mmCIF file of C-alpha atoms and ligand atoms in Angstrom:
data_model
loop_
_atom_site.group_PDB
_atom_site.id
_atom_site.type_symbol
_atom_site.label_atom_id
_atom_site.label_comp_id
_atom_site.label_asym_id
_atom_site.label_seq_id
_atom_site.Cartn_x
_atom_site.Cartn_y
_atom_site.Cartn_z
ATOM 1 C CA MET A 1 100.488 113.662 115.998
ATOM 2 C CA PHE A 2 98.727 112.679 112.612
ATOM 3 C CA VAL A 3 101.126 110.851 110.176
ATOM 4 C CA VAL A 4 100.486 109.183 106.877
ATOM 5 C CA LEU A 5 102.771 106.207 105.744
ATOM 6 C CA LEU A 6 102.947 106.254 101.730
ATOM 7 C CA GLY A 7 104.788 103.985 99.630
ATOM 8 C CA PRO A 8 103.611 101.143 96.934
ATOM 9 C CA PRO A 9 102.530 97.822 97.800
ATOM 10 C CA GLY A 10 104.970 95.713 99.540
ATOM 11 C CA ALA A 11 107.040 98.782 100.758
ATOM 12 C CA GLY A 12 106.910 98.133 104.540
ATOM 13 C CA LYS A 13 103.847 100.332 105.674
ATOM 14 C CA GLY A 14 102.200 97.780 107.394
ATOM 15 C CA THR A 15 105.259 96.224 109.066
ATOM 16 C CA GLN A 16 106.673 99.860 109.991
ATOM 17 C CA ALA A 17 103.298 100.939 111.218
ATOM 18 C CA GLN A 18 102.829 98.247 113.698
ATOM 19 C CA ARG A 19 106.332 98.735 114.833
ATOM 20 C CA ILE A 20 105.650 102.535 115.187
ATOM 21 C CA ALA A 21 102.629 101.986 116.945
ATOM 22 C CA GLU A 22 104.279 99.906 119.542
ATOM 23 C CA ALA A 23 107.080 102.384 119.933
ATOM 24 C CA THR A 24 104.568 105.561 120.028
ATOM 25 C CA ARG A 25 101.180 106.370 121.265
ATOM 26 C CA LEU A 26 99.985 106.544 117.779
ATOM 27 C CA LEU A 27 96.458 104.488 116.796
ATOM 28 C CA HIS A 28 97.166 102.351 113.718
ATOM 29 C CA ILE A 29 94.789 102.834 111.164
ATOM 30 C CA SER A 30 95.096 100.688 108.014
ATOM 31 C CA THR A 31 92.357 100.833 105.408
ATOM 32 C CA GLY A 32 93.649 97.498 103.622
ATOM 33 C CA ASP A 33 93.211 95.962 107.247
ATOM 34 C CA MET A 34 89.513 97.526 107.471
ATOM 35 C CA PHE A 35 88.620 95.974 103.928
ATOM 36 C CA ARG A 36 89.972 92.620 104.815
ATOM 37 C CA GLU A 37 88.015 92.495 108.251
ATOM 38 C CA ASN A 38 84.738 93.426 106.288
ATOM 39 C CA VAL A 39 85.698 90.799 103.781
ATOM 40 C CA LYS A 40 86.121 88.087 106.516
ATOM 41 C CA ASN A 41 82.880 88.985 108.167
ATOM 42 C CA GLU A 42 81.277 88.827 104.828
ATOM 43 C CA THR A 43 79.604 92.705 105.358
ATOM 44 C CA GLU A 44 78.050 94.419 102.265
ATOM 45 C CA LEU A 45 81.140 96.681 102.237
ATOM 46 C CA GLY A 46 83.377 93.471 102.397
ATOM 47 C CA LYS A 47 81.743 92.149 99.692
ATOM 48 C CA LEU A 48 81.857 95.130 97.366
ATOM 49 C CA ALA A 49 85.575 95.907 98.454
ATOM 50 C CA LYS A 50 86.573 92.133 97.465
ATOM 51 C CA THR A 51 85.542 92.945 93.882
ATOM 52 C CA PHE A 52 88.057 95.344 93.571
ATOM 53 C CA MET A 53 90.842 93.865 95.806
ATOM 54 C CA ASP A 54 90.742 90.610 94.074
ATOM 55 C CA ARG A 55 91.615 92.740 90.655
ATOM 56 C CA GLY A 56 94.409 94.683 92.239
ATOM 57 C CA GLU A 57 92.354 97.832 92.047
ATOM 58 C CA LEU A 58 91.534 100.616 94.379
ATOM 59 C CA VAL A 59 88.148 100.484 96.104
ATOM 60 C CA PRO A 60 86.160 103.740 95.024
ATOM 61 C CA ASP A 61 86.900 106.763 96.922
ATOM 62 C CA GLU A 62 83.406 107.485 97.863
ATOM 63 C CA VAL A 63 83.222 104.189 99.980
ATOM 64 C CA THR A 64 86.848 104.331 101.343
ATOM 65 C CA ILE A 65 86.578 108.028 102.375
ATOM 66 C CA LYS A 66 83.155 107.228 104.309
ATOM 67 C CA MET A 67 84.730 104.195 105.892
ATOM 68 C CA LEU A 68 88.044 106.230 107.218
ATOM 69 C CA LEU A 69 86.001 109.069 108.411
ATOM 70 C CA GLU A 70 83.547 106.967 110.453
ATOM 71 C CA ARG A 71 86.854 105.370 112.047
ATOM 72 C CA ILE A 72 88.449 108.800 112.895
ATOM 73 C CA GLY A 73 85.429 110.150 114.164
ATOM 74 C CA ARG A 74 85.895 107.327 117.018
ATOM 75 C CA PRO A 75 87.325 108.909 120.579
ATOM 76 C CA ASP A 76 90.570 106.536 120.431
ATOM 77 C CA ALA A 77 91.445 108.305 117.281
ATOM 78 C CA SER A 78 91.676 112.005 118.667
ATOM 79 C CA ALA A 79 94.977 111.950 120.312
ATOM 80 C CA GLY A 80 97.074 110.852 117.087
ATOM 81 C CA VAL A 81 96.943 108.425 114.183
ATOM 82 C CA MET A 82 99.457 106.661 112.044
ATOM 83 C CA PHE A 83 97.585 106.182 108.627
ATOM 84 C CA ASP A 84 98.622 103.123 106.717
ATOM 85 C CA GLY A 85 97.208 102.934 102.913
ATOM 86 C CA PHE A 86 95.217 106.232 103.231
ATOM 87 C CA PRO A 87 95.295 108.240 101.237
ATOM 88 C CA ARG A 88 96.186 106.995 97.915
ATOM 89 C CA ASN A 89 95.304 109.966 95.860
ATOM 90 C CA VAL A 90 94.328 114.024 96.326
ATOM 91 C CA VAL A 91 90.834 113.376 96.771
ATOM 92 C CA GLN A 92 91.499 111.076 99.705
ATOM 93 C CA ALA A 93 94.084 113.304 100.991
ATOM 94 C CA GLN A 94 91.938 116.374 100.913
ATOM 95 C CA ALA A 95 89.016 114.618 102.467
ATOM 96 C CA LEU A 96 91.306 113.689 105.405
ATOM 97 C CA ASP A 97 92.910 117.189 105.558
ATOM 98 C CA ASP A 98 89.328 118.382 105.695
ATOM 99 C CA ALA A 99 88.116 116.348 108.546
ATOM 100 C CA LEU A 100 91.272 116.795 110.658
ATOM 101 C CA ALA A 101 91.040 120.674 110.139
ATOM 102 C CA ALA A 102 87.414 120.408 111.523
ATOM 103 C CA GLY A 103 89.087 119.218 114.839
ATOM 104 C CA GLY A 104 92.023 121.995 114.814
ATOM 105 C CA ASN A 105 94.407 119.141 113.572
ATOM 106 C CA ARG A 106 96.508 118.516 110.335
ATOM 107 C CA ILE A 107 98.771 115.959 108.770
ATOM 108 C CA ASP A 108 102.080 116.509 110.774
ATOM 109 C CA ARG A 109 104.296 114.180 108.697
ATOM 110 C CA ALA A 110 103.911 112.364 105.455
ATOM 111 C CA LEU A 111 106.507 109.581 105.258
ATOM 112 C CA LEU A 112 107.132 108.087 101.727
ATOM 113 C CA ILE A 113 108.972 104.803 101.830
ATOM 114 C CA SER A 114 110.551 103.779 98.714
ATOM 115 C CA VAL A 115 111.590 100.558 97.237
ATOM 116 C CA PRO A 116 112.584 99.284 93.779
ATOM 117 C CA ASP A 117 110.138 96.917 91.694
ATOM 118 C CA GLU A 118 112.213 93.753 91.967
ATOM 119 C CA GLU A 119 112.456 93.931 95.802
ATOM 120 C CA LEU A 120 108.504 94.857 96.052
ATOM 121 C CA ILE A 121 107.597 91.341 94.109
ATOM 122 C CA ALA A 122 109.912 89.576 96.211
ATOM 123 C CA ARG A 123 108.305 91.057 99.557
ATOM 124 C CA LEU A 124 104.677 90.396 98.582
ATOM 125 C CA GLY A 125 105.782 86.806 97.206
ATOM 126 C CA GLY A 126 106.877 85.787 100.444
ATOM 127 C CA ARG A 127 104.714 87.777 102.895
ATOM 128 C CA TRP A 128 102.871 85.836 105.823
ATOM 129 C CA ILE A 129 100.280 87.104 107.983
ATOM 130 C CA CYS A 130 98.727 85.977 111.507
ATOM 131 C CA ARG A 131 95.041 85.293 111.040
ATOM 132 C CA ASP A 132 94.667 86.308 114.638
ATOM 133 C CA CYS A 133 96.644 89.181 115.658
ATOM 134 C CA GLY A 134 97.736 90.414 111.853
ATOM 135 C CA ARG A 135 101.404 90.357 112.601
ATOM 136 C CA LEU A 136 103.439 90.299 109.581
ATOM 137 C CA TYR A 137 106.217 87.967 108.428
ATOM 138 C CA HIS A 138 108.649 87.244 105.388
ATOM 139 C CA GLU A 139 109.647 83.692 104.827
ATOM 140 C CA ARG A 140 113.043 84.962 103.712
ATOM 141 C CA ASN A 141 113.398 88.493 105.491
ATOM 142 C CA ASP A 142 111.671 88.163 108.674
ATOM 143 C CA PRO A 143 110.608 84.410 109.173
ATOM 144 C CA PRO A 144 108.658 83.342 112.352
ATOM 145 C CA LYS A 145 110.393 81.047 114.678
ATOM 146 C CA VAL A 146 107.977 78.162 113.826
ATOM 147 C CA ALA A 147 107.039 77.969 110.256
ATOM 148 C CA GLY A 148 103.284 78.423 109.717
ATOM 149 C CA LYS A 149 102.737 79.985 113.391
ATOM 150 C CA CYS A 150 102.819 83.599 114.869
ATOM 151 C CA ASP A 151 105.479 84.137 117.524
ATOM 152 C CA HIS A 152 103.155 86.637 119.315
ATOM 153 C CA CYS A 153 99.990 84.472 119.778
ATOM 154 C CA GLY A 154 100.464 81.339 118.070
ATOM 155 C CA GLY A 155 97.951 81.972 115.531
ATOM 156 C CA GLU A 156 98.118 80.427 112.052
ATOM 157 C CA LEU A 157 99.922 82.366 109.199
ATOM 158 C CA TYR A 158 98.347 82.725 105.642
ATOM 159 C CA GLN A 159 99.259 84.425 102.315
ATOM 160 C CA ARG A 160 96.834 87.128 100.871
ATOM 161 C CA GLU A 161 94.544 86.398 97.820
ATOM 162 C CA ASP A 162 95.849 89.415 96.338
ATOM 163 C CA ASP A 163 99.559 88.582 96.605
ATOM 164 C CA ARG A 164 99.114 86.144 93.626
ATOM 165 C CA PRO A 165 101.922 87.237 90.906
ATOM 166 C CA GLU A 166 99.147 88.108 88.456
ATOM 167 C CA VAL A 167 97.473 90.595 91.028
ATOM 168 C CA VAL A 168 100.757 91.784 92.260
ATOM 169 C CA ARG A 169 101.460 93.090 88.589
ATOM 170 C CA THR A 170 98.424 95.029 88.561
ATOM 171 C CA ARG A 171 98.655 96.643 92.309
ATOM 172 C CA LEU A 172 102.259 97.739 91.011
ATOM 173 C CA GLU A 173 100.975 99.106 87.713
ATOM 174 C CA LYS A 174 98.046 101.032 89.504
ATOM 175 C CA GLN A 175 98.636 101.503 93.095
ATOM 176 C CA LYS A 176 102.008 103.425 93.544
ATOM 177 C CA PRO A 177 101.623 106.893 95.090
ATOM 178 C CA PRO A 178 100.850 109.444 92.275
ATOM 179 C CA ALA A 179 102.893 112.202 91.895
ATOM 180 C CA ALA A 180 100.288 114.691 92.747
ATOM 181 C CA LEU A 181 99.724 112.892 96.129
ATOM 182 C CA ILE A 182 103.440 113.328 96.907
ATOM 183 C CA ASP A 183 103.310 117.069 95.846
ATOM 184 C CA HIS A 184 100.102 117.464 98.013
ATOM 185 C CA TYR A 185 102.297 116.941 101.109
ATOM 186 C CA ARG A 186 105.804 118.236 99.773
ATOM 187 C CA ALA A 187 103.723 121.593 99.497
ATOM 188 C CA ALA A 188 102.351 121.295 102.759
ATOM 189 C CA GLY A 189 106.164 120.958 104.134
ATOM 190 C CA SER A 190 105.074 117.637 105.809
ATOM 191 C CA LEU A 191 106.909 115.186 103.155
ATOM 192 C CA ARG A 192 109.861 113.141 104.605
ATOM 193 C CA GLU A 193 111.223 110.423 102.141
ATOM 194 C CA ILE A 194 112.690 107.284 103.619
ATOM 195 C CA ASP A 195 114.878 104.646 101.668
ATOM 196 C CA GLY A 196 112.932 101.533 102.220
ATOM 197 C CA GLN A 197 115.577 99.373 100.933
ATOM 198 C CA ARG A 198 117.394 98.613 104.297
ATOM 199 C CA SER A 199 116.896 96.462 107.402
ATOM 200 C CA LEU A 200 113.511 96.477 108.997
ATOM 201 C CA ASP A 201 115.441 98.186 111.922
ATOM 202 C CA ALA A 202 117.279 100.852 109.979
ATOM 203 C CA VAL A 203 113.828 101.828 108.179
ATOM 204 C CA THR A 204 112.374 101.958 111.571
ATOM 205 C CA ALA A 205 114.768 104.065 113.167
ATOM 206 C CA SER A 206 114.573 106.740 110.180
ATOM 207 C CA LEU A 207 110.901 106.673 110.317
ATOM 208 C CA LEU A 208 110.761 107.204 114.168
ATOM 209 C CA GLU A 209 113.593 109.999 113.533
ATOM 210 C CA ALA A 210 111.372 111.749 110.939
ATOM 211 C CA ILE A 211 108.511 111.843 113.467
ATOM 212 C CA ARG A 212 110.207 113.108 116.609
HETATM 213 P P1 AP5 B 301 96.840 97.274 101.711
HETATM 214 O O1 AP5 B 301 96.686 96.285 102.621
HETATM 215 O O2 AP5 B 301 97.004 98.772 102.200
HETATM 216 O O3 AP5 B 301 98.003 96.822 100.549
HETATM 217 P P2 AP5 B 301 99.028 97.654 99.889
HETATM 218 O O4 AP5 B 301 99.066 99.148 99.847
HETATM 219 O O5 AP5 B 301 99.274 97.214 98.567
HETATM 220 O O6 AP5 B 301 100.236 97.493 101.048
HETATM 221 P P3 AP5 B 301 100.777 96.160 101.546
HETATM 222 O O7 AP5 B 301 99.915 95.815 102.448
HETATM 223 O O8 AP5 B 301 100.650 94.884 100.287
HETATM 224 O O9 AP5 B 301 102.099 96.482 101.510
HETATM 225 P P4 AP5 B 301 102.938 97.072 102.992
HETATM 226 O O10 AP5 B 301 103.644 98.353 102.121
HETATM 227 O O11 AP5 B 301 101.953 97.278 104.052
HETATM 228 O O12 AP5 B 301 104.105 96.122 103.125
HETATM 229 P P5 AP5 B 301 104.226 94.922 104.289
HETATM 230 O O13 AP5 B 301 104.664 95.669 105.508
HETATM 231 O O14 AP5 B 301 103.286 94.106 104.167
HETATM 232 O O15 AP5 B 301 95.396 97.437 100.673
HETATM 233 C C1 AP5 B 301 94.888 96.205 100.097
HETATM 234 C C2 AP5 B 301 93.690 96.741 99.208
HETATM 235 O O16 AP5 B 301 92.958 97.372 99.761
HETATM 236 C C3 AP5 B 301 94.369 97.407 97.977
HETATM 237 O O17 AP5 B 301 94.688 96.565 96.802
HETATM 238 C C4 AP5 B 301 92.598 98.256 97.517
HETATM 239 O O18 AP5 B 301 92.200 97.531 96.972
HETATM 240 C C5 AP5 B 301 92.250 98.516 99.121
HETATM 241 N N1 AP5 B 301 92.738 99.574 99.744
HETATM 242 C C6 AP5 B 301 93.212 99.790 100.800
HETATM 243 N N2 AP5 B 301 93.348 100.911 101.249
HETATM 244 C C7 AP5 B 301 92.771 101.865 100.008
HETATM 245 C C8 AP5 B 301 92.704 103.081 99.999
HETATM 246 N N3 AP5 B 301 92.936 104.168 100.658
HETATM 247 N N4 AP5 B 301 91.743 103.402 98.642
HETATM 248 C C9 AP5 B 301 91.155 102.575 97.952
HETATM 249 N N5 AP5 B 301 91.409 101.308 98.063
HETATM 250 C C10 AP5 B 301 92.163 100.813 99.099
HETATM 251 O O19 AP5 B 301 105.490 94.348 103.731
HETATM 252 C C11 AP5 B 301 105.543 93.420 102.914
HETATM 253 C C12 AP5 B 301 106.652 92.194 103.021
HETATM 254 O O20 AP5 B 301 107.859 92.620 102.964
HETATM 255 C C13 AP5 B 301 106.277 91.612 104.358
HETATM 256 O O21 AP5 B 301 106.728 90.180 104.260
HETATM 257 C C14 AP5 B 301 107.417 92.254 105.225
HETATM 258 O O22 AP5 B 301 107.621 91.334 106.369
HETATM 259 C C15 AP5 B 301 108.323 92.194 104.062
HETATM 260 N N6 AP5 B 301 109.360 93.364 104.466
HETATM 261 C C16 AP5 B 301 108.860 94.884 104.824
HETATM 262 N N7 AP5 B 301 109.935 95.631 105.202
HETATM 263 C C17 AP5 B 301 110.817 94.817 104.919
HETATM 264 C C18 AP5 B 301 112.446 95.077 104.807
HETATM 265 N N8 AP5 B 301 112.899 96.739 105.139
HETATM 266 N N9 AP5 B 301 113.301 94.142 104.275
HETATM 267 C C19 AP5 B 301 112.750 93.015 104.174
HETATM 268 N N10 AP5 B 301 111.762 92.509 104.051
HETATM 269 C C20 AP5 B 301 110.493 93.569 104.602
#
């Protein structure tokens, strides 16, 4: 099964993708995590991506699609994937459709998580992430047992550079899923809309129901 998670920055795509990957056999692929890994390792791709990420803008399609296609070409992606943060527009969606079709597959579900702007700002401002395992926390909504430490691996928690208020403003202006992308999946019959302004468990339950 191939599933895409759509939603504005802070909607809960990463958090829910981690939970769904644990509950299913889907491989979690996050283009945001892939870019951050490249930034951390100071690769050429990372240096390029950082110039866009720091401004709250999307990395150019050409670069992003190439990275994603290389990733889904690996054997561990053949049985099923949960895409988090990809696609962001119709060009990326079409590239993904074409690549899956070449292997006789397609996107089975596109899950759109909706959350109002005021809530997104509060979520991004309070987000903490484990430096070692990538587990996501929120200082108010989903805090770690010990402040600054990951419950799962004991790693140090950090806040993302692009969660600064001025960058968040640009991300919310420029990175909400465009209507044409939503229509792309609605026309294919795979779109399901999920109310993301509920508890983490309630959202997970709705997403799993939409997949099963
Ligand atoms: P990316 O990492 O994908 O960022 P994003 O889309 O802005 O999404 P976020 O990761 O910020 O939010 P999320 O929806 O995953 O929410 P989360 O689960 O963390 O991309 C980063 C950058 O990389 C982009 O800006 C762009 O430059 C580049 N990029 C990536 N993909 C690209 C692409 N395809 N094309 C071009 N460029 C690309 O949750 C947020 C917080 O809320 C957490 O603290 C969490 O604990 C909390 N929370 C979650 N759900 C709930 C809930 N139900 N109730 C209460 N709190 C909740």
